Short mmCIF file of C-alpha atoms in Angstrom, two decimals:
data_model
loop_
_atom_site.label_atom_id
_atom_site.label_comp_id
_atom_site.label_asym_id
_atom_site.label_seq_id
_atom_site.Cartn_x
_atom_site.Cartn_y
_atom_site.Cartn_z
CA MET Y 1 23.87 -48.58 -41.68
CA ARG Y 2 26.37 -49.61 -44.34
CA ARG Y 3 29.31 -49.15 -41.98
CA VAL Y 4 27.59 -51.22 -39.30
CA ASN Y 5 27.08 -54.06 -41.81
CA GLU Y 6 30.71 -53.86 -42.89
CA ALA Y 7 31.86 -53.98 -39.26
CA VAL Y 8 29.67 -56.99 -38.47
CA LEU Y 9 30.88 -58.87 -41.55
CA TRP Y 10 34.52 -58.05 -40.74
CA TYR Y 11 34.08 -59.24 -37.15
CA THR Y 12 32.31 -62.44 -38.27
CA ASP Y 13 35.09 -63.22 -40.74
CA ARG Y 14 37.77 -62.77 -38.09
CA THR Y 15 35.87 -64.78 -35.49
CA PHE Y 16 35.12 -67.86 -37.57
CA GLU Y 17 38.14 -68.21 -39.83
CA THR Y 18 40.31 -71.10 -38.75
CA GLU Y 19 43.48 -70.30 -40.69
CA ARG Y 20 44.40 -67.25 -38.64
CA SER Y 21 43.28 -68.72 -35.33
CA ASN Y 22 46.10 -71.33 -35.44
CA ARG Y 23 43.64 -74.04 -34.40
CA ARG Y 24 43.17 -77.14 -36.47
CA SER Y 25 40.73 -79.93 -35.93
CA ARG Y 26 42.45 -83.29 -35.61
CA PRO Y 27 39.85 -86.06 -35.87
CA ALA Y 28 42.14 -88.80 -34.56
CA GLY Y 29 41.10 -90.89 -31.61
CA ARG Y 30 38.22 -90.08 -29.32
CA LEU Y 31 38.92 -86.36 -28.77
CA LEU Y 32 37.38 -83.81 -31.11
CA GLU Y 33 38.83 -80.29 -31.11
CA GLY Y 34 37.97 -77.22 -33.13
CA LEU Y 35 36.19 -73.90 -33.02
CA ALA Y 36 33.08 -74.06 -30.88
CA ALA Y 37 29.79 -72.76 -32.21
CA SER Y 38 28.61 -72.13 -28.65
CA ALA Y 39 30.16 -72.08 -25.21
CA GLY Y 40 30.17 -75.10 -22.93
CA ARG Y 41 31.06 -78.77 -22.91
CA TYR Y 42 29.31 -81.78 -24.37
CA THR Y 43 29.72 -85.46 -23.66
CA GLY Y 44 28.21 -87.93 -26.08
CA PRO Y 45 27.97 -88.70 -29.81
CA VAL Y 46 28.93 -85.91 -32.20
CA ARG Y 47 28.38 -85.21 -35.88
CA VAL Y 48 31.37 -83.92 -37.85
CA ILE Y 49 30.38 -81.52 -40.63
CA ARG Y 50 33.21 -81.16 -43.15
CA GLY Y 51 31.44 -78.95 -45.70
CA GLU Y 52 28.27 -77.17 -46.69
CA SER Y 53 26.90 -79.92 -48.92
#
């Protein structure tokens, strides 16, 4: 079970880290880009979360 947890944590770190993915969010203008939390497209108002607080 320990190895499974380590593998899941490793995969999660690699999936959600932005520094190695070479993608940066650029909040300039009307287009918002970044790493998606779920698949698909959305048209409408958005909320930008810049931190955990």
